[in-house]
Amino acid sequence: MSAIDHRFRALTAALDQAFQVLDHNPALAERRAREILKSAPNTPQATLILGAARRRSGDAAGARAVLAPLAKAQPNAASVHYELGVTLAALGKADKAGEALRRATALKPDMQEAWRALGDQLFLLGDAAGADAAYLEHVRCSAKDPILIQAARAAHDGRIDVARRLLQEHLRRVPTQIAAMRLLADVESRLGRDADAETLLAGCLERAPGFLDARRSRAVILQRLQKHEEALAEIQILVARDPHDAGHRVLLASALGAFGEDDRAVEIYEGVLREHPDQSDVWLHYGIALKTAGRANDAVAAYNRCIALSPGLGEAYWRLADLKTAPFSADQEAAMRSQLTNSECSIEDRLHLQFGLGRAREEARDYAAAFDHYAEGAKLRRGQLDYSAEKNTAHVQRSIDLFTPAFFAQRRGGGADSIAPIFVVGLPRSGSTLVEQILASHSAVEGTRELTEIAAIARTLGGNSATLDSAAYLARLAALNGAERAALGDRYIERTRRYRALDRTRFIDKMPNNFQHIGLIEMILPQARIIDVRRHPMATGFAAFKQHFSRGQAYTYDLTELGLFYRDYVTLMRHFDTILPGRIHRVIYEDLIDDTETQVRRLLEYCHLPFEATCLRFHENERAVRTASSEQVRRPIFREGLDQWRHFEPWLGPLADALGETRTNWR
């Protein structure tokens, strides 16, 4: 080897060593760059490392002194112009930074970090269109980013926590990388943290309004959060951009369905399917819309068509099972089992298939196998969710400590004076949909849906954290004056008006978990009626455990957590019964089944409504029903399901143990 070759290899090795430590030890990188420059004074790479190290050490002015001459000497070096651009940005020289970064992107069009930095500077300069274009180029280039590829692969493989950690660490280093924000939003959503996901996507769109993937994702998440007005606004932007795009029209149909415009939604789905008859996802959503509209047979046909097109789409099987209109055939059950053996079957499809097979085996009275399938589906779903039983119990105890007779006595006279809302609370699968259907069959009452406005007000009071900050929420609630309470009550009435299509004086909000916010309801809507629907805890618990909820109810996928949640619920409701006697009307599901007319008359009397016989013929009501009990409430009262849980009693020990004395003392 010649002396020149030896010196070249030594120089290359020294440069590599300096580059390797640049990000995590810039002081060491600077020392190594200086050592190189002593022996090789005109080495551009060493000069670049020196300038980059100074910037990373906080000496932006010193970095500029090194990089500005280097950029003149190296006019075609994209990395030099990029480093000069971010250095000028650190000095607050946005105009000059933009010039350098434009030069970098012109020299190297796939340099994603330069496009991102250019977007940041244009955003600061108020050039919204320029920033949008730069960020979109950044997104295009990010497809090759090794960190994003690694995170996306982890998310696809079900290693959600790994994906989340990678993306959070990446965004701590590069907080405006909107491609990473978009991917993290997807991860947060899969963990059930839709509020966090929505915040991330809003940040993406603030900087890059043309980032249509982010806008589509935000529209979907806003719908999940039941912020339907905001979701519709996003969808209208998408439709205006491309009115013929099938995906945009499907989103529009979904949004219209949320407002009860089911006929329009079905019409849109049918139009899309005429043009794209092989789109399995559209058949799935079409089936959901048909089910909501009460067209069960048509929904079955739509789900079957979906399965024919995509045999591995687990949700289609689950939706078919959830209709409860007919048992699975042997061929259908075999097809589900076959899909579970497919190594390409995703966790999402797998958990839906497990719940579907559980329903199939239960209908076949093979209860041991049914429970195994339910338990496996629940385990898969629980692994995707962020839930703490301890935090729920702590919230209940804080509520009990705060809400006393003296607390409410000191706050008499505040809140909105509307008598319109009727809150139906409790736990899912307790019979609340039946009570809603009975009330909605009265000429003065409109059934809406499970509204999230009370929970949204609670989050606002708690500082808008993604998950409710219980302590902050209750402290702020206690500090509200009468005018503030009235304003919040009026806000609730105004924001729920969109869901009231009929000109009726009363309406139902059937969000079960509003039982956690009875103190809030009492303070802002003191004239509202509150109905607590309760069912035997073992029956409620198992019915919830075997149900795959589209969103929410994170505690239902573990029997112990289910029992603890039910116990917390009863504890809190007993407290309100004590401090606000007679304020809450309780409907025991079993009593409603045994003596329907008596219980309906008491219910209507509590709501200050005259008795109407149509309430006993609730199954004739053709209103749209969106919950898991939609098909049951279209039938007359039946007793078959009351003791269904007893077939599974041998496996429900953790539920019974967690319930403790509440198992018998629950009424």
XYZ file of C-alpha atoms in Angstrom:
667
model
C 0.000 0.000 0.000
C 1.376 3.401 -0.968
C 1.814 6.192 1.559
C -0.928 8.170 -0.209
C -3.366 5.262 0.084
C -2.487 4.870 3.737
C -3.077 8.569 4.466
C -6.375 8.473 2.538
C -7.644 5.483 4.507
C -6.583 7.068 7.792
C -8.356 10.296 6.870
C -11.518 8.422 5.877
C -11.510 6.472 9.131
C -11.010 9.659 11.179
C -13.909 11.372 9.364
C -16.160 8.365 9.953
C -15.342 8.383 13.663
C -16.118 12.096 13.908
C -19.448 11.684 12.057
C -20.450 8.803 14.323
C -20.213 10.885 17.502
C -21.612 14.097 16.026
C -25.194 13.744 17.273
C -24.583 12.385 20.767
C -21.213 13.981 21.608
C -20.675 17.133 19.510
C -17.777 18.328 21.687
C -15.833 15.155 20.868
C -16.778 15.504 17.180
C -15.396 19.070 17.189
C -12.098 17.949 18.748
C -11.704 15.208 16.160
C -12.562 17.602 13.323
C -9.893 20.042 14.550
C -7.333 17.223 14.732
C -8.120 16.302 11.119
C -7.860 19.916 9.993
C -4.427 20.261 11.598
C -3.055 17.549 9.361
C -5.359 18.201 6.393
C -6.370 21.916 6.600
C -8.581 22.052 3.526
C -10.717 18.965 4.112
C -14.360 20.022 3.417
C -15.895 17.109 5.349
C -13.929 17.986 8.474
C -14.949 21.630 8.158
C -18.586 20.571 7.822
C -18.294 18.416 10.965
C -16.715 21.330 12.819
C -19.577 23.674 11.898
C -22.240 21.070 12.607
C -20.658 20.270 15.980
C -20.638 23.936 16.980
C -24.343 24.254 16.152
C -25.184 21.137 18.113
C -23.226 22.518 21.068
C -25.338 25.685 21.000
C -22.786 27.935 19.295
C -24.845 28.861 16.219
C -22.812 32.024 15.550
C -19.570 30.044 15.612
C -21.132 27.466 13.318
C -22.114 30.147 10.794
C -18.553 31.500 10.795
C -17.372 28.073 9.661
C -20.235 27.086 7.352
C -20.865 30.289 5.387
C -17.376 30.284 3.741
C -17.652 26.528 3.219
C -20.962 26.963 1.363
C -19.343 29.468 -0.993
C -16.437 27.103 -1.570
C -18.733 24.086 -2.012
C -21.718 25.449 -4.008
C -22.906 21.982 -5.038
C -22.719 20.255 -1.633
C -26.316 19.730 -0.459
C -25.288 18.689 3.067
C -23.304 21.926 3.530
C -26.217 24.116 2.458
C -28.569 22.113 4.675
C -26.313 22.553 7.703
C -25.927 26.259 6.981
C -29.699 26.569 6.613
C -30.498 25.019 9.994
C -27.729 27.095 11.583
C -29.221 30.305 10.174
C -32.625 29.122 11.417
C -31.170 28.734 14.909
C -29.988 32.345 14.660
C -33.485 33.510 13.717
C -32.504 34.330 10.119
C -35.533 32.699 8.497
C -35.126 34.368 5.089
C -31.475 33.411 4.732
C -32.169 29.956 6.172
C -34.848 29.433 3.533
C -32.424 30.351 0.751
C -29.835 27.843 1.963
C -32.407 25.107 2.428
C -33.905 25.692 -1.009
C -30.416 25.278 -2.417
C -30.017 21.998 -0.495
C -33.316 20.596 -1.796
C -32.505 21.672 -5.343
C -29.187 19.829 -5.156
C -30.669 16.755 -3.462
C -34.450 16.485 -4.013
C -34.818 13.410 -1.793
C -33.217 15.066 1.274
C -36.178 14.745 3.649
C -34.597 16.631 6.559
C -33.958 19.636 4.302
C -37.574 19.692 3.101
C -38.782 19.514 6.708
C -36.487 22.320 7.825
C -37.540 24.413 4.814
C -41.187 23.830 5.719
C -40.473 24.996 9.276
C -38.910 28.246 8.056
C -41.630 28.997 5.518
C -44.224 28.297 8.194
C -42.545 30.834 10.493
C -42.474 33.351 7.649
C -46.215 32.947 7.127
C -45.835 31.346 3.689
C -48.551 28.732 4.240
C -48.611 27.507 0.644
C -44.829 27.198 0.473
C -44.663 25.431 3.817
C -47.424 23.035 2.759
C -45.549 22.144 -0.431
C -42.258 21.644 1.429
C -43.835 19.448 4.081
C -45.518 17.321 1.424
C -42.130 16.798 -0.240
C -40.800 15.842 3.185
C -43.573 13.251 3.534
C -42.774 11.871 0.074
C -39.101 11.474 0.961
C -39.845 10.009 4.403
C -40.899 6.713 2.843
C -37.210 5.758 2.937
C -36.567 6.929 6.507
C -35.127 3.890 8.380
C -36.679 4.930 11.711
C -40.150 5.228 10.187
C -39.715 1.937 8.335
C -38.692 0.228 11.575
C -41.635 1.757 13.487
C -44.125 0.869 10.753
C -42.881 -2.710 10.706
C -43.187 -2.958 14.493
C -46.747 -1.615 14.350
C -47.678 -4.065 11.589
C -46.275 -6.948 13.636
C -48.336 -5.936 16.661
C -45.392 -4.554 18.651
C -47.292 -1.351 19.291
C -45.293 -0.274 22.334
C -42.051 -0.621 20.370
C -43.442 1.467 17.512
C -44.672 4.117 19.936
C -41.328 4.356 21.729
C -39.382 4.642 18.465
C -41.621 7.398 17.149
C -41.752 9.350 20.405
C -37.956 9.294 20.674
C -37.668 10.346 17.038
C -40.081 13.246 17.515
C -38.207 14.442 20.590
C -35.235 14.922 18.275
C -37.236 16.166 15.278
C -40.545 17.524 16.640
C -41.886 18.775 13.301
C -41.409 15.626 11.244
C -45.007 15.338 10.156
C -44.593 11.889 8.615
C -43.581 10.591 12.050
C -46.464 12.514 13.655
C -48.867 10.887 11.203
C -47.536 7.400 11.965
C -47.548 8.006 15.730
C -51.163 9.156 15.446
C -52.018 5.782 13.922
C -50.200 3.995 16.756
C -51.939 6.077 19.439
C -55.287 5.359 17.832
C -54.625 1.630 17.883
C -53.903 1.967 21.607
C -57.289 3.614 22.093
C -55.719 7.044 22.635
C -57.751 8.817 19.973
C -57.527 12.227 21.638
C -53.716 12.063 21.430
C -53.949 10.915 17.822
C -56.267 13.781 16.918
C -53.881 16.322 18.470
C -50.983 14.938 16.438
C -52.964 15.045 13.210
C -54.159 18.581 13.889
C -50.487 19.530 14.246
C -49.717 17.893 10.900
C -52.487 19.801 9.162
C -51.568 23.115 10.740
C -48.244 22.914 8.930
C -49.296 20.921 5.867
C -52.971 21.474 4.976
C -52.437 19.513 1.770
C -51.422 16.359 3.663
C -54.573 14.499 2.620
C -53.665 11.236 4.359
C -53.482 13.109 7.657
C -56.772 14.882 6.930
C -58.484 11.580 6.157
C -57.108 10.047 9.343
C -58.192 13.055 11.395
C -61.711 12.835 9.979
C -61.926 9.168 10.979
C -60.631 9.842 14.498
C -62.922 12.831 14.988
C -65.805 10.510 14.154
C -64.595 8.009 16.742
C -64.452 10.826 19.281
C -67.987 11.746 18.180
C -66.840 15.209 17.161
C -69.028 14.816 14.132
C -69.320 18.468 13.171
C -65.534 18.779 12.991
C -65.244 15.462 11.159
C -67.800 16.547 8.587
C -65.884 19.797 8.023
C -62.701 17.828 7.284
C -64.559 15.451 4.976
C -66.138 18.318 3.072
C -62.631 19.668 2.369
C -61.634 16.260 1.021
C -64.767 15.938 -1.110
C -64.307 19.461 -2.462
C -60.728 18.563 -3.423
C -61.908 15.465 -5.315
C -65.681 14.828 -5.364
C -65.262 11.602 -7.349
C -62.833 9.961 -4.923
C -64.535 6.841 -3.588
C -62.737 7.022 -0.238
C -63.908 10.573 0.365
C -67.498 9.613 -0.451
C -67.349 6.644 1.920
C -66.189 8.981 4.689
C -69.053 11.323 3.858
C -71.543 8.455 4.101
C -70.150 7.518 7.492
C -70.433 11.124 8.711
C -74.028 11.415 7.500
C -74.904 8.192 9.290
C -73.601 9.709 12.516
C -76.204 12.452 12.163
C -78.985 9.943 11.554
C -79.106 10.537 7.800
C -79.032 6.796 7.169
C -80.929 6.833 3.883
C -78.424 9.268 2.365
C -75.545 7.208 3.721
C -76.910 3.996 2.215
C -77.459 5.789 -1.093
C -73.835 6.972 -1.184
C -72.499 3.496 -0.374
C -74.647 2.012 -3.127
C -73.337 4.585 -5.594
C -69.729 3.769 -4.706
C -70.389 0.039 -4.995
C -71.926 0.428 -8.434
C -68.623 1.929 -9.557
C -66.353 -0.256 -7.415
C -68.205 -3.547 -6.766
C -65.093 -5.368 -5.557
C -64.262 -3.057 -2.632
C -64.669 -5.267 0.424
C -64.240 -2.413 2.928
C -67.121 -0.535 1.333
C -69.335 -3.625 1.528
C -68.448 -3.824 5.230
C -69.453 -0.219 5.934
C -72.531 -0.610 3.755
C -73.541 -3.576 5.912
C -73.085 -1.530 9.083
C -75.303 1.228 7.672
C -77.967 -1.299 6.663
C -77.908 -2.839 10.133
C -78.325 0.581 11.746
C -81.257 1.302 9.465
C -82.936 -1.948 10.557
C -82.365 -3.837 7.276
C -80.833 -6.920 8.880
C -81.259 -9.284 5.912
C -79.623 -6.816 3.544
C -76.812 -6.343 6.058
C -76.192 -10.110 6.104
C -75.932 -10.117 2.314
C -73.481 -7.198 2.405
C -71.261 -8.880 5.013
C -71.271 -12.134 3.059
C -70.265 -10.264 -0.079
C -67.452 -8.635 1.890
C -66.223 -12.054 3.060
C -66.363 -13.449 -0.460
C -64.101 -10.631 -1.613
C -61.766 -10.653 1.437
C -61.925 -14.004 3.260
C -59.392 -12.818 5.822
C -61.277 -9.688 6.910
C -62.120 -10.699 10.462
C -64.403 -7.757 11.186
C -66.881 -8.918 8.536
C -67.278 -12.263 10.339
C -67.666 -10.489 13.673
C -70.258 -8.072 12.305
C -72.155 -11.044 10.894
C -72.008 -12.788 14.269
C -73.038 -9.615 16.098
C -76.283 -9.413 14.118
C -77.439 -12.528 15.998
C -79.915 -13.301 13.205
C -78.701 -16.780 12.250
C -75.975 -19.197 13.383
C -72.825 -19.655 11.350
C -72.782 -22.576 8.962
C -70.143 -25.285 9.290
C -68.427 -23.913 6.179
C -68.306 -20.395 7.609
C -66.859 -21.630 10.885
C -64.273 -23.693 9.023
C -63.354 -20.633 6.975
C -62.753 -18.600 10.147
C -60.557 -21.325 11.611
C -58.617 -21.530 8.368
C -57.900 -17.804 8.475
C -56.478 -18.105 11.991
C -53.841 -20.510 10.666
C -52.735 -17.976 8.062
C -49.434 -16.423 9.103
C -50.456 -13.213 7.317
C -53.542 -12.785 9.523
C -53.171 -9.478 11.396
C -53.895 -9.060 15.094
C -56.955 -6.960 14.258
C -58.379 -9.675 11.995
C -57.361 -12.386 14.445
C -59.187 -10.869 17.418
C -62.351 -10.340 15.359
C -62.203 -13.956 14.189
C -61.791 -15.158 17.775
C -64.863 -13.244 18.914
C -66.783 -14.559 15.902
C -65.783 -18.146 16.635
C -66.760 -17.625 20.266
C -70.254 -16.650 19.138
C -70.383 -19.659 16.786
C -69.370 -22.103 19.496
C -71.777 -20.530 21.988
C -74.646 -20.983 19.554
C -73.550 -24.622 19.189
C -73.614 -24.906 23.022
C -69.934 -25.795 23.071
C -69.383 -23.432 25.983
C -65.821 -24.406 26.892
C -64.589 -23.781 23.345
C -66.673 -20.608 23.133
C -65.058 -19.215 26.264
C -61.576 -20.049 24.982
C -62.249 -18.076 21.807
C -63.735 -15.133 23.693
C -60.804 -15.113 26.095
C -58.256 -15.195 23.283
C -60.000 -12.360 21.448
C -60.188 -10.321 24.653
C -56.511 -10.951 25.389
C -55.506 -9.703 21.946
C -57.667 -6.602 22.304
C -56.502 -5.856 25.850
C -52.911 -5.878 24.618
C -53.743 -2.941 22.356
C -55.253 -0.725 25.040
C -54.014 1.633 27.722
C -56.222 1.192 30.814
C -55.629 1.332 34.563
C -58.145 -0.107 37.034
C -56.318 1.706 39.832
C -56.869 5.095 38.171
C -60.569 4.365 37.770
C -60.917 3.451 41.449
C -58.986 6.585 42.413
C -61.384 8.738 40.356
C -64.370 7.170 42.105
C -62.855 7.826 45.525
C -62.003 11.439 44.658
C -65.586 11.929 43.485
C -66.958 10.522 46.730
C -64.670 12.765 48.754
C -65.699 15.864 46.799
C -69.422 15.417 46.311
C -71.128 15.815 49.676
C -74.557 17.193 50.656
C -72.822 20.421 51.695
C -71.047 20.654 48.326
C -74.308 20.668 46.391
C -76.141 22.815 48.962
C -73.555 25.540 48.448
C -74.102 25.426 44.675
C -77.857 25.585 44.375
C -79.207 27.845 41.661
C -76.534 27.406 38.985
C -76.549 25.529 35.729
C -78.770 25.643 32.651
C -82.516 25.354 33.181
C -83.235 22.990 30.264
C -85.439 19.974 31.021
C -84.686 18.397 27.630
C -81.916 15.875 28.412
C -82.607 12.395 29.720
C -79.366 10.631 30.604
C -79.367 6.834 30.539
C -76.264 5.591 32.357
C -74.857 2.334 33.638
C -72.632 -0.288 32.081
C -72.805 -1.598 28.512
C -74.876 -4.765 28.049
C -77.011 -3.862 31.075
C -80.237 -3.155 29.186
C -79.706 0.540 28.555
C -80.535 0.227 24.844
C -83.866 -1.355 25.744
C -84.670 1.516 28.124
C -83.643 3.998 25.449
C -85.905 2.304 22.895
C -88.846 2.359 25.314
C -88.394 6.060 26.025
C -87.793 6.895 22.350
C -91.176 5.318 21.552
C -92.851 8.172 23.461
C -94.171 11.029 21.335
C -92.271 13.649 23.387
C -88.880 11.929 23.402
C -86.199 11.533 20.749
C -83.496 8.898 20.902
C -80.163 10.198 19.663
C -77.047 8.115 20.320
C -74.238 7.645 22.820
C -73.139 11.281 22.913
C -69.645 12.212 24.077
C -70.260 15.851 24.954
C -70.305 15.309 28.741
C -66.962 13.488 28.545
C -65.621 16.286 26.311
C -66.626 18.912 28.889
C -64.917 16.848 31.586
C -61.705 16.667 29.552
C -61.836 20.422 28.968
C -62.139 21.049 32.688
C -59.244 18.667 33.275
C -56.929 20.617 30.998
C -57.708 18.842 27.713
C -55.405 15.924 28.493
C -55.838 12.906 26.231
C -57.042 10.806 29.146
C -59.057 12.406 31.905
C -56.902 14.037 34.581
C -59.251 13.160 37.416
C -57.725 15.389 40.083
C -57.524 18.455 37.823
C -61.040 17.854 36.497
C -62.669 17.618 39.920
C -60.719 20.587 41.271
C -61.833 22.779 38.367
C -65.385 21.492 38.669
C -65.464 22.515 42.314
C -64.265 26.022 41.411
C -66.999 26.751 38.828
C -69.317 29.619 39.649
C -73.001 29.729 38.749
C -72.509 31.561 35.456
C -69.825 29.126 34.349
C -72.043 26.160 35.214
C -74.913 27.662 33.221
C -72.601 28.293 30.263
C -71.443 24.679 30.268
C -75.033 23.461 30.435
C -75.971 25.703 27.518
C -72.934 24.441 25.610
C -74.121 20.867 26.092
C -77.619 21.697 24.813
C -76.256 23.586 21.803
C -73.673 20.994 20.797
C -76.116 18.098 21.007
C -78.758 19.917 18.952
C -77.268 18.558 15.699
C -78.303 15.034 16.710
C -81.956 15.980 17.205
C -83.746 15.534 13.902
C -87.270 15.459 15.389
C -89.112 18.400 16.906
C -89.538 16.833 20.346
C -89.157 18.457 23.734
C -86.979 15.755 25.298
C -84.011 13.726 24.070
C -81.928 10.827 25.337
C -78.167 10.743 25.816
C -77.330 7.070 26.257
C -73.621 7.200 26.976
C -73.247 4.493 29.678
C -70.066 5.836 31.252
C -71.682 9.176 32.037
C -72.306 7.647 35.462
C -68.752 8.795 36.192
C -69.871 12.401 35.628
C -73.131 12.600 37.552
C -71.628 15.341 39.706
C -70.936 17.369 36.566
C -74.440 16.717 35.181
C -76.026 17.791 38.466
C -74.041 21.028 38.451
C -74.597 22.120 34.828
C -77.981 20.501 34.007
C -79.843 20.270 37.311
C -83.236 19.759 35.602
C -82.068 16.782 33.512
C -83.353 13.309 34.302
C -80.812 10.584 35.121
C -81.708 6.899 34.751
C -79.355 4.194 35.977
C -79.961 0.851 34.244
C -78.528 -2.047 36.186
C -78.298 -5.773 35.564
C -76.873 -8.713 37.519
C -73.093 -8.180 37.609
C -72.211 -11.653 36.362
C -74.642 -11.310 33.456
C -73.447 -7.792 32.646
C -69.801 -8.726 33.031
C -69.856 -11.784 30.816
C -72.032 -10.094 28.181
C -69.473 -7.277 27.996
C -66.499 -9.655 28.026
C -67.709 -11.531 24.952
C -68.540 -8.323 23.068
C -65.960 -6.649 20.892
C -66.691 -2.934 21.132
C -65.657 -0.799 18.190
C -64.190 1.805 20.545
C -63.923 2.451 24.254
C -64.851 0.169 27.170
C -61.196 -0.823 27.640
C -61.949 -2.480 30.986
C -64.185 -5.154 29.401
C -61.365 -7.318 28.020
C -60.160 -8.658 31.368
C -62.485 -10.412 33.843
C -60.776 -9.022 36.929
C -60.837 -5.473 35.578
C -64.492 -5.953 34.665
C -65.374 -6.953 38.215
C -63.448 -4.042 39.697
C -65.121 -1.587 37.331
C -68.603 -2.875 38.176
C -67.763 -2.613 41.885
C -66.548 0.978 41.428
C -69.722 1.798 39.514
C -71.993 0.479 42.257
C -69.924 2.236 44.934
C -70.238 5.598 43.192
C -73.949 5.220 42.458
C -74.658 4.267 46.093
C -72.886 7.443 47.149
C -75.111 9.591 44.919
C -78.193 7.712 46.159
C -77.157 8.735 49.678
C -76.315 12.404 49.091
C -78.965 13.085 46.407
C -81.835 10.813 47.433
C -84.391 10.320 44.671
C -82.344 12.244 42.143
C -81.470 9.146 40.083
C -84.081 6.645 38.930
C -82.893 3.058 38.864
C -84.198 0.459 36.429
C -83.306 -3.119 37.267
C -83.177 -4.979 33.970
C -84.492 -8.217 35.440
C -87.502 -6.372 36.924
C -88.159 -4.703 33.585
C -88.294 -8.116 31.922
C -90.522 -9.620 34.628
C -93.043 -6.762 34.923
C -92.583 -4.509 31.935
C -95.651 -2.318 32.216
C -95.148 -1.449 35.872
C -91.515 -0.543 35.306
C -92.316 1.509 32.191
C -94.999 3.476 34.053
C -92.546 4.251 36.865
C -89.920 5.274 34.346
C -92.251 7.663 32.546
C -93.520 9.100 35.821
C -89.944 9.874 36.883
C -89.391 11.666 33.555
C -92.624 13.663 34.045
C -94.103 12.062 30.941
C -97.665 10.756 30.559
C -98.008 7.051 29.917
C -98.267 6.052 26.249
C -98.956 2.483 25.144
C -96.467 2.868 22.302
C -93.727 2.556 24.905
C -94.816 -1.052 25.459
C -94.634 -1.631 21.707
C -91.083 -0.324 21.501
C -90.092 -3.104 19.089
C -92.271 -1.478 16.437
C -90.162 1.690 16.538
C -88.170 1.888 13.292
C -85.598 4.425 14.539
C -81.947 3.727 13.832
C -80.120 1.917 16.640
C -76.330 1.868 16.675
C -75.417 -0.251 19.692
C -74.695 -3.963 20.020
C -78.300 -4.569 21.144
C -79.836 -3.152 17.980
C -81.492 -6.401 16.898
C -82.768 -7.375 20.358
C -84.688 -4.116 20.823
C -86.509 -4.742 17.557
C -88.117 -7.778 19.186
C -90.680 -7.967 22.021
C -89.442 -8.571 25.562
C -87.774 -11.976 25.894
C -86.204 -13.780 28.839
C -83.760 -16.119 27.110
C -80.660 -14.062 27.775
C -81.132 -13.458 31.508
C -79.124 -16.445 32.715
C -76.973 -17.076 29.657
C -73.879 -16.343 31.706
C -74.443 -19.423 33.869
C -73.298 -21.656 31.013
C -69.886 -20.026 31.448
C -69.817 -19.835 35.238
C -66.956 -22.383 35.593
C -64.617 -19.915 33.853
C -65.826 -16.680 35.436
C -64.040 -17.028 38.759
C -61.851 -13.928 38.290
C -64.963 -11.832 37.641
C -66.740 -13.178 40.737
C -63.643 -12.697 42.916
C -63.160 -9.110 41.795
C -66.823 -8.303 42.436
C -66.585 -9.436 46.048
C -69.746 -8.718 48.009
C -71.087 -6.693 45.086
C -71.872 -9.991 43.362
C -74.848 -10.456 45.670
C -75.384 -6.921 46.981
C -75.697 -5.129 43.653
C -79.233 -3.778 43.502
